[in-house]
Amino acid sequence: MQGKAQLSDSNRRIMELDAPPRRVYQAWKGSNLFFLGGRLIFGPDVRSLVLTVCLIIVPVIFFAAAVCPQLGHEFHSQIGGWAASVAMIFTAYILAILLLTSSRDPGIVPRNSHPPEPEDIDGSSNLPDWPGGQQGSTGLPLTRDVLVNGVSVKVKYCHTCMLYRPPRCSHCSICNNCVERFDHHCPWVGQCIGKRNYQFFFVFVSSTTLLCIYVFAFCWVNLRRIMDTHQCKIGGLTSFHLYLISTNQTTYENFRYHYDWRTNPYNLGVGRNFADVLFSSVPSSKHNFRAKVKDDSSAFTSSLSMGRVLSPPKMSVDLEMGMKRQAVAAEDLEDLHSQIGSAMGLERCGTEPPHFVGRKGCSEMSSDIEAFAEEFGMERGFNERKKIERRTNDDS
């Protein structure tokens, strides 16, 4: 077992000697991200660059594809093509500056592998701020004074990087590095802005501003041409409603009553009018649209009790009559035929059976039965029985 252990230890030493040395970016203790073998260094939020690039490219694409052709058509020249070409070249230049701003070392101060020795600290240190062994930095003061152009400036000790920060240096909590002439950490470029990339950052910001002005100017020229061609104005509705809000009027009141400052009872002053219209709480609705609706059968019953029968819709009548026609059986039709025959006989002889006393007469009963027969499609048989009756009367 010991031989194996010794063999493994020796092998481990041989592997360590034969292994290629690690590069600085591979052993980096900060939060930076490296690409192309350490040639490009970004902050940990480098993904925000995608949004920044889209915000620059997408408007330029719409400008070149929509506005520039319209400009060429309006002015009957090559101005649209030139405007698009300049915009695209300027955009490429801005993207290059953006890459230089975000992919360069912003001025990171190298870390120390161990804290500085106390004897290396001169007498300019502030003894009242002595940490007294804080985080293993025994005997190191928190601040020290350095001369900058003859002026004494305090610099702080960084416990993370184990060094006294140079003047105008600060530790970035996002990248976890001390950066010289630290300006800020810009999330739009995903990198700290410091001594080595501030110039590129300023050029990027100013160039982007010029690109916005350039695109906006041509868009405004195109918009003015469209307004002059179609005789229209933009922003009139917004201005009109700003006037209505400032005087606390509605559009209807303005056209109907023609309020002025004296006769408008709702005018509270410009400030209170804006507060009343735009910043007042929205009142609750006077309707509960999710509430259950009461059944209308009670209303139908009450109307029947008062003698007012509600006529159902025609569609429901047709459906009911269809169901009735299907429900009538063959034997019911035979009974109906017999009732019709007896009614015809009563009408012919002019007599009524005792159980018809106090009810409708023969003629009225026959007319009712005739209407009922027509409803069920029995008009043909009823007419045939009428013809037979007339022939019998003529023979008699």
Tab-separated table of C-alpha atoms in Angstrom:
chain	number	residue	atom	x	y	z
A	1	MET	CA	0.000	0.000	0.000
A	2	GLN	CA	2.838	2.353	0.817
A	3	GLY	CA	4.495	1.550	-2.546
A	4	LYS	CA	1.280	2.432	-4.312
A	5	ALA	CA	0.979	5.637	-2.317
A	6	GLN	CA	4.566	6.566	-3.076
A	7	LEU	CA	4.026	5.689	-6.721
A	8	SER	CA	0.952	7.814	-6.917
A	9	ASP	CA	2.746	10.723	-5.239
A	10	SER	CA	5.638	10.491	-7.663
A	11	ASN	CA	3.289	10.222	-10.572
A	12	ARG	CA	1.456	13.253	-9.296
A	13	ARG	CA	4.665	15.244	-9.164
A	14	ILE	CA	5.591	14.158	-12.656
A	15	MET	CA	2.150	15.183	-13.928
A	16	GLU	CA	2.451	18.545	-12.245
A	17	LEU	CA	5.864	19.096	-13.812
A	18	ASP	CA	4.706	17.979	-17.254
A	19	ALA	CA	1.377	19.898	-17.148
A	20	PRO	CA	1.385	23.215	-19.038
A	21	PRO	CA	1.275	26.252	-16.800
A	22	ARG	CA	-2.155	27.837	-16.256
A	23	ARG	CA	-2.764	31.197	-17.800
A	24	VAL	CA	-3.782	34.229	-15.804
A	25	TYR	CA	-7.364	34.303	-17.119
A	26	GLN	CA	-7.762	30.636	-16.141
A	27	ALA	CA	-6.779	31.367	-12.545
A	28	TRP	CA	-8.601	34.720	-12.404
A	29	LYS	CA	-10.303	35.416	-9.065
A	30	GLY	CA	-12.606	38.125	-10.337
A	31	SER	CA	-16.082	37.702	-11.852
A	32	ASN	CA	-15.043	38.524	-15.405
A	33	LEU	CA	-15.713	36.353	-18.435
A	34	PHE	CA	-12.959	35.705	-20.969
A	35	PHE	CA	-13.202	34.771	-24.658
A	36	LEU	CA	-10.707	33.871	-27.389
A	37	GLY	CA	-8.135	32.551	-24.963
A	38	GLY	CA	-8.187	35.575	-22.680
A	39	ARG	CA	-7.949	38.142	-25.466
A	40	LEU	CA	-11.395	39.567	-24.690
A	41	ILE	CA	-12.494	40.340	-21.146
A	42	PHE	CA	-16.103	41.157	-20.271
A	43	GLY	CA	-18.052	41.754	-17.123
A	44	PRO	CA	-20.346	39.078	-15.667
A	45	ASP	CA	-23.387	40.796	-17.213
A	46	VAL	CA	-22.100	40.564	-20.782
A	47	ARG	CA	-25.469	39.216	-21.937
A	48	SER	CA	-26.890	42.725	-21.666
A	49	LEU	CA	-24.874	43.537	-24.767
A	50	VAL	CA	-27.449	41.639	-26.828
A	51	LEU	CA	-30.167	44.074	-25.788
A	52	THR	CA	-27.912	47.067	-26.412
A	53	VAL	CA	-27.021	45.874	-29.914
A	54	CYS	CA	-30.703	45.243	-30.731
A	55	LEU	CA	-31.677	48.725	-29.550
A	56	ILE	CA	-29.121	50.164	-31.967
A	57	ILE	CA	-29.607	47.916	-34.991
A	58	VAL	CA	-33.399	47.464	-35.095
A	59	PRO	CA	-34.301	51.188	-35.470
A	60	VAL	CA	-31.632	51.596	-38.160
A	61	ILE	CA	-33.029	48.612	-40.073
A	62	PHE	CA	-36.535	50.093	-40.027
A	63	PHE	CA	-35.112	53.470	-41.031
A	64	ALA	CA	-33.248	52.023	-44.004
A	65	ALA	CA	-36.111	49.755	-45.072
A	66	ALA	CA	-39.108	52.067	-44.605
A	67	VAL	CA	-38.140	55.724	-44.288
A	68	CYS	CA	-35.287	55.990	-46.790
A	69	PRO	CA	-37.239	54.580	-49.781
A	70	GLN	CA	-40.064	56.981	-48.953
A	71	LEU	CA	-37.609	59.879	-48.929
A	72	GLY	CA	-36.312	58.893	-52.365
A	73	HIS	CA	-39.868	58.725	-53.675
A	74	GLU	CA	-40.854	62.092	-52.219
A	75	PHE	CA	-37.792	63.999	-53.433
A	76	HIS	CA	-37.322	62.020	-56.658
A	77	SER	CA	-33.602	61.625	-55.982
A	78	GLN	CA	-31.009	59.315	-54.496
A	79	ILE	CA	-31.242	60.940	-51.075
A	80	GLY	CA	-32.901	57.846	-49.607
A	81	GLY	CA	-30.037	55.567	-50.643
A	82	TRP	CA	-27.395	57.981	-49.355
A	83	ALA	CA	-29.200	58.400	-46.046
A	84	ALA	CA	-29.466	54.635	-45.572
A	85	SER	CA	-25.802	54.094	-46.468
A	86	VAL	CA	-24.586	56.714	-43.997
A	87	ALA	CA	-26.791	55.294	-41.261
A	88	MET	CA	-25.504	51.753	-41.756
A	89	ILE	CA	-21.828	52.831	-41.857
A	90	PHE	CA	-22.311	54.940	-38.755
A	91	THR	CA	-23.997	51.995	-37.026
A	92	ALA	CA	-21.091	49.683	-37.842
A	93	TYR	CA	-18.679	52.264	-36.404
A	94	ILE	CA	-20.740	52.500	-33.198
A	95	LEU	CA	-20.800	48.723	-32.794
A	96	ALA	CA	-17.016	48.616	-33.144
A	97	ILE	CA	-16.639	51.271	-30.459
A	98	LEU	CA	-19.060	49.319	-28.278
A	99	LEU	CA	-16.929	46.200	-28.630
A	100	LEU	CA	-13.771	48.127	-27.696
A	101	THR	CA	-15.543	49.577	-24.661
A	102	SER	CA	-16.889	46.326	-23.320
A	103	SER	CA	-14.124	43.862	-24.220
A	104	ARG	CA	-11.062	45.725	-22.921
A	105	ASP	CA	-9.420	45.725	-19.521
A	106	PRO	CA	-10.919	48.838	-17.903
A	107	GLY	CA	-7.842	49.333	-15.706
A	108	ILE	CA	-7.953	46.457	-13.237
A	109	VAL	CA	-5.328	46.696	-10.489
A	110	PRO	CA	-3.487	43.373	-10.024
A	111	ARG	CA	-4.228	41.629	-6.740
A	112	ASN	CA	-1.592	40.815	-4.173
A	113	SER	CA	-1.029	37.223	-3.206
A	114	HIS	CA	-0.521	38.270	0.440
A	115	PRO	CA	-1.039	41.489	2.436
A	116	PRO	CA	1.779	44.040	2.473
A	117	GLU	CA	4.200	43.884	5.375
A	118	PRO	CA	3.706	46.446	8.159
A	119	GLU	CA	7.251	47.700	7.800
A	120	ASP	CA	6.462	48.687	4.242
A	121	ILE	CA	3.925	51.205	5.531
A	122	ASP	CA	5.470	54.632	6.008
A	123	GLY	CA	4.582	57.133	8.650
A	124	SER	CA	1.825	58.672	6.596
A	125	SER	CA	-0.613	55.992	7.751
A	126	ASN	CA	-3.508	56.958	10.022
A	127	LEU	CA	-2.782	55.221	13.304
A	128	PRO	CA	-6.251	55.924	14.826
A	129	ASP	CA	-7.776	53.765	12.052
A	130	TRP	CA	-5.587	50.785	12.902
A	131	PRO	CA	-7.651	47.621	12.287
A	132	GLY	CA	-5.929	45.552	14.969
A	133	GLY	CA	-5.820	42.227	13.143
A	134	GLN	CA	-8.996	42.553	11.048
A	135	GLN	CA	-9.285	39.742	8.393
A	136	GLY	CA	-5.706	38.641	8.950
A	137	SER	CA	-4.235	42.047	8.062
A	138	THR	CA	-2.468	42.499	11.389
A	139	GLY	CA	-0.834	45.860	11.816
A	140	LEU	CA	-2.246	47.422	8.623
A	141	PRO	CA	-4.194	50.694	8.902
A	142	LEU	CA	-7.471	51.055	7.020
A	143	THR	CA	-6.349	54.222	5.259
A	144	ARG	CA	-3.155	55.992	4.392
A	145	ASP	CA	-2.303	59.389	2.981
A	146	VAL	CA	-0.615	59.921	-0.366
A	147	LEU	CA	0.366	63.130	-2.125
A	148	VAL	CA	-1.316	63.949	-5.453
A	149	ASN	CA	0.001	67.145	-7.050
A	150	GLY	CA	1.054	68.369	-3.628
A	151	VAL	CA	-2.331	67.586	-2.057
A	152	SER	CA	-2.748	64.885	0.576
A	153	VAL	CA	-5.349	62.293	-0.473
A	154	LYS	CA	-6.579	59.361	1.590
A	155	VAL	CA	-6.548	55.923	0.011
A	156	LYS	CA	-8.253	52.846	1.452
A	157	TYR	CA	-7.017	49.343	1.981
A	158	CYS	CA	-8.913	46.673	-0.022
A	159	HIS	CA	-9.206	43.439	1.945
A	160	THR	CA	-10.315	41.545	-1.183
A	161	CYS	CA	-7.395	42.548	-3.387
A	162	MET	CA	-5.037	42.921	-0.349
A	163	LEU	CA	-3.630	46.254	-1.465
A	164	TYR	CA	-3.931	49.958	-0.901
A	165	ARG	CA	-6.036	51.309	-3.716
A	166	PRO	CA	-4.386	53.956	-5.889
A	167	PRO	CA	-6.003	57.404	-5.912
A	168	ARG	CA	-9.376	57.501	-7.724
A	169	CYS	CA	-9.493	53.713	-7.613
A	170	SER	CA	-12.519	51.807	-6.338
A	171	HIS	CA	-13.535	48.197	-5.959
A	172	CYS	CA	-16.403	47.110	-8.277
A	173	SER	CA	-18.753	44.802	-6.436
A	174	ILE	CA	-20.071	43.361	-9.713
A	175	CYS	CA	-16.754	42.476	-11.344
A	176	ASN	CA	-15.007	41.984	-7.973
A	177	ASN	CA	-11.963	43.964	-9.070
A	178	CYS	CA	-10.253	47.186	-8.099
A	179	VAL	CA	-10.360	49.490	-11.129
A	180	GLU	CA	-8.195	52.577	-11.638
A	181	ARG	CA	-10.069	55.837	-12.132
A	182	PHE	CA	-13.283	53.931	-11.611
A	183	ASP	CA	-16.213	55.808	-13.145
A	184	HIS	CA	-19.074	53.316	-12.879
A	185	HIS	CA	-20.145	49.848	-13.923
A	186	CYS	CA	-22.297	50.200	-17.044
A	187	PRO	CA	-24.870	47.400	-17.467
A	188	TRP	CA	-25.526	48.464	-21.090
A	189	VAL	CA	-21.965	47.592	-22.133
A	190	GLY	CA	-21.505	44.876	-19.511
A	191	GLN	CA	-18.208	46.243	-18.253
A	192	CYS	CA	-16.648	48.616	-15.757
A	193	ILE	CA	-15.782	52.053	-17.077
A	194	GLY	CA	-12.339	53.055	-15.897
A	195	LYS	CA	-8.994	54.437	-16.897
A	196	ARG	CA	-8.432	52.226	-19.959
A	197	ASN	CA	-11.844	52.392	-21.630
A	198	TYR	CA	-13.415	55.680	-20.588
A	199	GLN	CA	-12.443	57.335	-23.884
A	200	PHE	CA	-14.128	54.592	-25.883
A	201	PHE	CA	-17.195	54.790	-23.659
A	202	PHE	CA	-17.518	58.530	-24.252
A	203	VAL	CA	-17.118	58.112	-28.010
A	204	PHE	CA	-19.755	55.349	-27.943
A	205	VAL	CA	-22.262	57.478	-26.039
A	206	SER	CA	-21.712	60.594	-28.162
A	207	SER	CA	-21.784	58.647	-31.447
A	208	THR	CA	-25.016	56.917	-30.469
A	209	THR	CA	-26.540	60.304	-29.690
A	210	LEU	CA	-25.508	61.625	-33.115
A	211	LEU	CA	-27.006	58.549	-34.784
A	212	CYS	CA	-30.302	59.129	-32.981
A	213	ILE	CA	-30.355	62.777	-34.077
A	214	TYR	CA	-29.507	61.767	-37.651
A	215	VAL	CA	-32.287	59.181	-37.880
A	216	PHE	CA	-34.785	61.434	-36.120
A	217	ALA	CA	-34.025	64.357	-38.468
A	218	PHE	CA	-34.715	62.336	-41.614
A	219	CYS	CA	-37.820	60.805	-40.068
A	220	TRP	CA	-39.101	64.287	-39.246
A	221	VAL	CA	-38.440	65.459	-42.819
A	222	ASN	CA	-40.355	62.458	-44.135
A	223	LEU	CA	-43.179	63.093	-41.692
A	224	ARG	CA	-43.447	66.740	-42.715
A	225	ARG	CA	-43.666	65.744	-46.366
A	226	ILE	CA	-46.478	63.316	-45.568
A	227	MET	CA	-48.322	65.984	-43.575
A	228	ASP	CA	-48.010	68.506	-46.401
A	229	THR	CA	-49.115	65.976	-49.001
A	230	HIS	CA	-52.199	64.770	-47.130
A	231	GLN	CA	-52.973	68.099	-45.417
A	232	CYS	CA	-53.000	66.601	-41.935
A	233	LYS	CA	-51.546	67.506	-38.561
A	234	ILE	CA	-50.173	65.345	-35.788
A	235	GLY	CA	-50.621	65.935	-32.121
A	236	GLY	CA	-53.801	67.993	-32.411
A	237	LEU	CA	-55.897	65.495	-30.489
A	238	THR	CA	-53.391	65.352	-27.656
A	239	SER	CA	-53.275	69.143	-27.449
A	240	PHE	CA	-57.053	69.356	-27.441
A	241	HIS	CA	-57.385	66.872	-24.586
A	242	LEU	CA	-54.669	68.667	-22.632
A	243	TYR	CA	-56.858	71.758	-22.934
A	244	LEU	CA	-59.901	69.793	-21.798
A	245	ILE	CA	-58.043	68.406	-18.777
A	246	SER	CA	-56.676	71.819	-17.821
A	247	THR	CA	-60.222	73.244	-17.819
A	248	ASN	CA	-61.883	70.085	-16.423
A	249	GLN	CA	-64.230	69.628	-19.357
A	250	THR	CA	-65.382	66.724	-21.446
A	251	THR	CA	-65.511	66.785	-25.237
A	252	TYR	CA	-69.297	66.784	-25.128
A	253	GLU	CA	-69.408	69.688	-22.689
A	254	ASN	CA	-66.957	71.665	-24.786
A	255	PHE	CA	-69.057	71.357	-27.945
A	256	ARG	CA	-72.442	71.480	-26.225
A	257	TYR	CA	-72.134	74.127	-23.534
A	258	HIS	CA	-69.049	76.139	-24.583
A	259	TYR	CA	-67.822	76.618	-21.049
A	260	ASP	CA	-65.432	79.421	-20.254
A	261	TRP	CA	-63.398	80.085	-17.114
A	262	ARG	CA	-66.316	81.797	-15.367
A	263	THR	CA	-69.277	79.595	-16.277
A	264	ASN	CA	-67.630	76.201	-15.867
A	265	PRO	CA	-68.712	74.931	-12.432
A	266	TYR	CA	-66.206	72.060	-12.512
A	267	ASN	CA	-63.101	74.194	-13.059
A	268	LEU	CA	-60.887	73.911	-9.974
A	269	GLY	CA	-57.739	75.475	-11.378
A	270	VAL	CA	-55.158	73.959	-13.684
A	271	GLY	CA	-53.259	72.012	-11.026
A	272	ARG	CA	-56.350	70.638	-9.285
A	273	ASN	CA	-57.961	69.869	-12.643
A	274	PHE	CA	-55.038	67.661	-13.698
A	275	ALA	CA	-55.022	66.001	-10.276
A	276	ASP	CA	-58.790	65.416	-10.426
A	277	VAL	CA	-58.716	63.891	-13.920
A	278	LEU	CA	-55.452	61.965	-13.993
A	279	PHE	CA	-54.584	61.151	-10.393
A	280	SER	CA	-57.943	60.599	-8.710
A	281	SER	CA	-58.926	57.086	-7.693
A	282	VAL	CA	-61.049	55.109	-10.127
A	283	PRO	CA	-64.539	54.576	-8.658
A	284	SER	CA	-65.896	51.080	-8.320
A	285	SER	CA	-68.356	49.805	-10.896
A	286	LYS	CA	-72.055	50.065	-10.137
A	287	HIS	CA	-72.674	46.696	-11.767
A	288	ASN	CA	-71.669	43.215	-10.788
A	289	PHE	CA	-71.417	41.563	-14.195
A	290	ARG	CA	-70.641	38.197	-12.633
A	291	ALA	CA	-73.766	38.158	-10.469
A	292	LYS	CA	-76.453	35.560	-11.207
A	293	VAL	CA	-79.537	36.805	-13.043
A	294	LYS	CA	-82.901	36.112	-11.421
A	295	ASP	CA	-85.234	33.658	-13.191
A	296	ASP	CA	-87.860	35.345	-15.393
A	297	SER	CA	-90.513	32.700	-14.632
A	298	SER	CA	-91.861	34.773	-11.747
A	299	ALA	CA	-92.423	37.722	-14.057
A	300	PHE	CA	-94.177	35.449	-16.547
A	301	THR	CA	-96.468	34.091	-13.815
A	302	SER	CA	-97.347	37.547	-12.557
A	303	SER	CA	-98.241	38.682	-16.063
A	304	LEU	CA	-100.549	35.676	-16.422
A	305	SER	CA	-102.269	36.485	-13.164
A	306	MET	CA	-102.981	40.005	-14.393
A	307	GLY	CA	-104.506	38.672	-17.595
A	308	ARG	CA	-101.609	39.629	-19.832
A	309	VAL	CA	-100.370	36.512	-21.593
A	310	LEU	CA	-96.865	36.943	-22.984
A	311	SER	CA	-96.628	35.691	-26.554
A	312	PRO	CA	-93.629	33.382	-26.945
A	313	PRO	CA	-91.283	33.868	-29.865
A	314	LYS	CA	-92.252	32.408	-33.218
A	315	MET	CA	-89.332	30.012	-33.198
A	316	SER	CA	-90.460	28.419	-29.951
A	317	VAL	CA	-94.029	28.089	-31.293
A	318	ASP	CA	-92.771	26.318	-34.385
A	319	LEU	CA	-90.701	23.941	-32.300
A	320	GLU	CA	-93.622	23.163	-30.015
A	321	MET	CA	-95.989	22.587	-32.921
A	322	GLY	CA	-93.459	20.303	-34.559
A	323	MET	CA	-93.189	18.282	-31.393
A	324	LYS	CA	-96.967	18.087	-31.174
A	325	ARG	CA	-97.223	16.824	-34.738
A	326	GLN	CA	-94.692	14.116	-34.018
A	327	ALA	CA	-96.459	13.152	-30.788
A	328	VAL	CA	-99.873	12.561	-32.407
A	329	ALA	CA	-100.330	8.840	-32.982
A	330	ALA	CA	-102.406	7.072	-35.589
A	331	GLU	CA	-105.206	6.273	-33.168
A	332	ASP	CA	-105.493	9.910	-32.157
A	333	LEU	CA	-105.990	10.845	-35.802
A	334	GLU	CA	-108.797	8.280	-36.089
A	335	ASP	CA	-110.516	9.736	-33.023
A	336	LEU	CA	-110.186	13.168	-34.547
A	337	HIS	CA	-111.830	11.983	-37.754
A	338	SER	CA	-114.721	10.522	-35.787
A	339	GLN	CA	-115.167	13.766	-33.839
A	340	ILE	CA	-115.244	15.734	-37.055
A	341	GLY	CA	-117.850	13.381	-38.493
A	342	SER	CA	-120.084	13.662	-35.449
A	343	ALA	CA	-119.775	17.442	-35.505
A	344	MET	CA	-120.808	17.505	-39.161
A	345	GLY	CA	-123.781	15.327	-38.396
A	346	LEU	CA	-124.866	17.583	-35.556
A	347	GLU	CA	-124.561	20.608	-37.741
A	348	ARG	CA	-126.676	18.918	-40.451
A	349	CYS	CA	-129.522	17.883	-38.162
A	350	GLY	CA	-129.399	21.067	-36.086
A	351	THR	CA	-129.487	19.180	-32.778
A	352	GLU	CA	-126.949	19.051	-29.942
A	353	PRO	CA	-126.356	16.263	-27.462
A	354	PRO	CA	-127.054	16.997	-23.798
A	355	HIS	CA	-123.380	17.244	-22.848
A	356	PHE	CA	-122.912	20.228	-25.245
A	357	VAL	CA	-125.439	22.342	-23.360
A	358	GLY	CA	-123.909	25.588	-22.172
A	359	ARG	CA	-120.957	25.247	-24.499
A	360	LYS	CA	-120.292	26.275	-28.066
A	361	GLY	CA	-122.882	25.587	-30.740
A	362	CYS	CA	-122.446	23.208	-33.640
A	363	SER	CA	-121.332	25.909	-36.042
A	364	GLU	CA	-118.788	27.301	-33.574
A	365	MET	CA	-117.510	23.826	-32.712
A	366	SER	CA	-117.133	22.953	-36.382
A	367	SER	CA	-115.161	26.110	-37.036
A	368	ASP	CA	-112.834	25.358	-34.113
A	369	ILE	CA	-112.319	21.798	-35.238
A	370	GLU	CA	-111.668	23.035	-38.768
A	371	ALA	CA	-108.913	25.356	-37.554
A	372	PHE	CA	-107.428	22.589	-35.467
A	373	ALA	CA	-107.500	20.219	-38.441
A	374	GLU	CA	-105.778	22.757	-40.647
A	375	GLU	CA	-103.031	23.114	-38.028
A	376	PHE	CA	-102.218	19.400	-38.282
A	377	GLY	CA	-102.331	19.243	-42.080
A	378	MET	CA	-105.783	17.628	-42.306
A	379	GLU	CA	-107.442	20.278	-44.419
A	380	ARG	CA	-107.770	17.958	-47.426
A	381	GLY	CA	-109.794	15.311	-45.596
A	382	PHE	CA	-111.943	17.960	-43.998
A	383	ASN	CA	-112.771	19.465	-47.389
A	384	GLU	CA	-113.711	16.031	-48.750
A	385	ARG	CA	-116.177	15.542	-45.891
A	386	LYS	CA	-117.648	18.972	-46.661
A	387	LYS	CA	-118.225	17.956	-50.278
A	388	ILE	CA	-119.978	14.768	-49.142
A	389	GLU	CA	-122.154	16.823	-46.826
A	390	ARG	CA	-123.160	19.228	-49.594
A	391	ARG	CA	-124.081	16.326	-51.900
A	392	THR	CA	-126.230	14.773	-49.163
A	393	ASN	CA	-128.035	18.056	-48.592
A	394	ASP	CA	-128.625	18.471	-52.313
A	395	ASP	CA	-130.038	14.923	-52.600
A	396	SER	CA	-132.333	15.480	-49.673
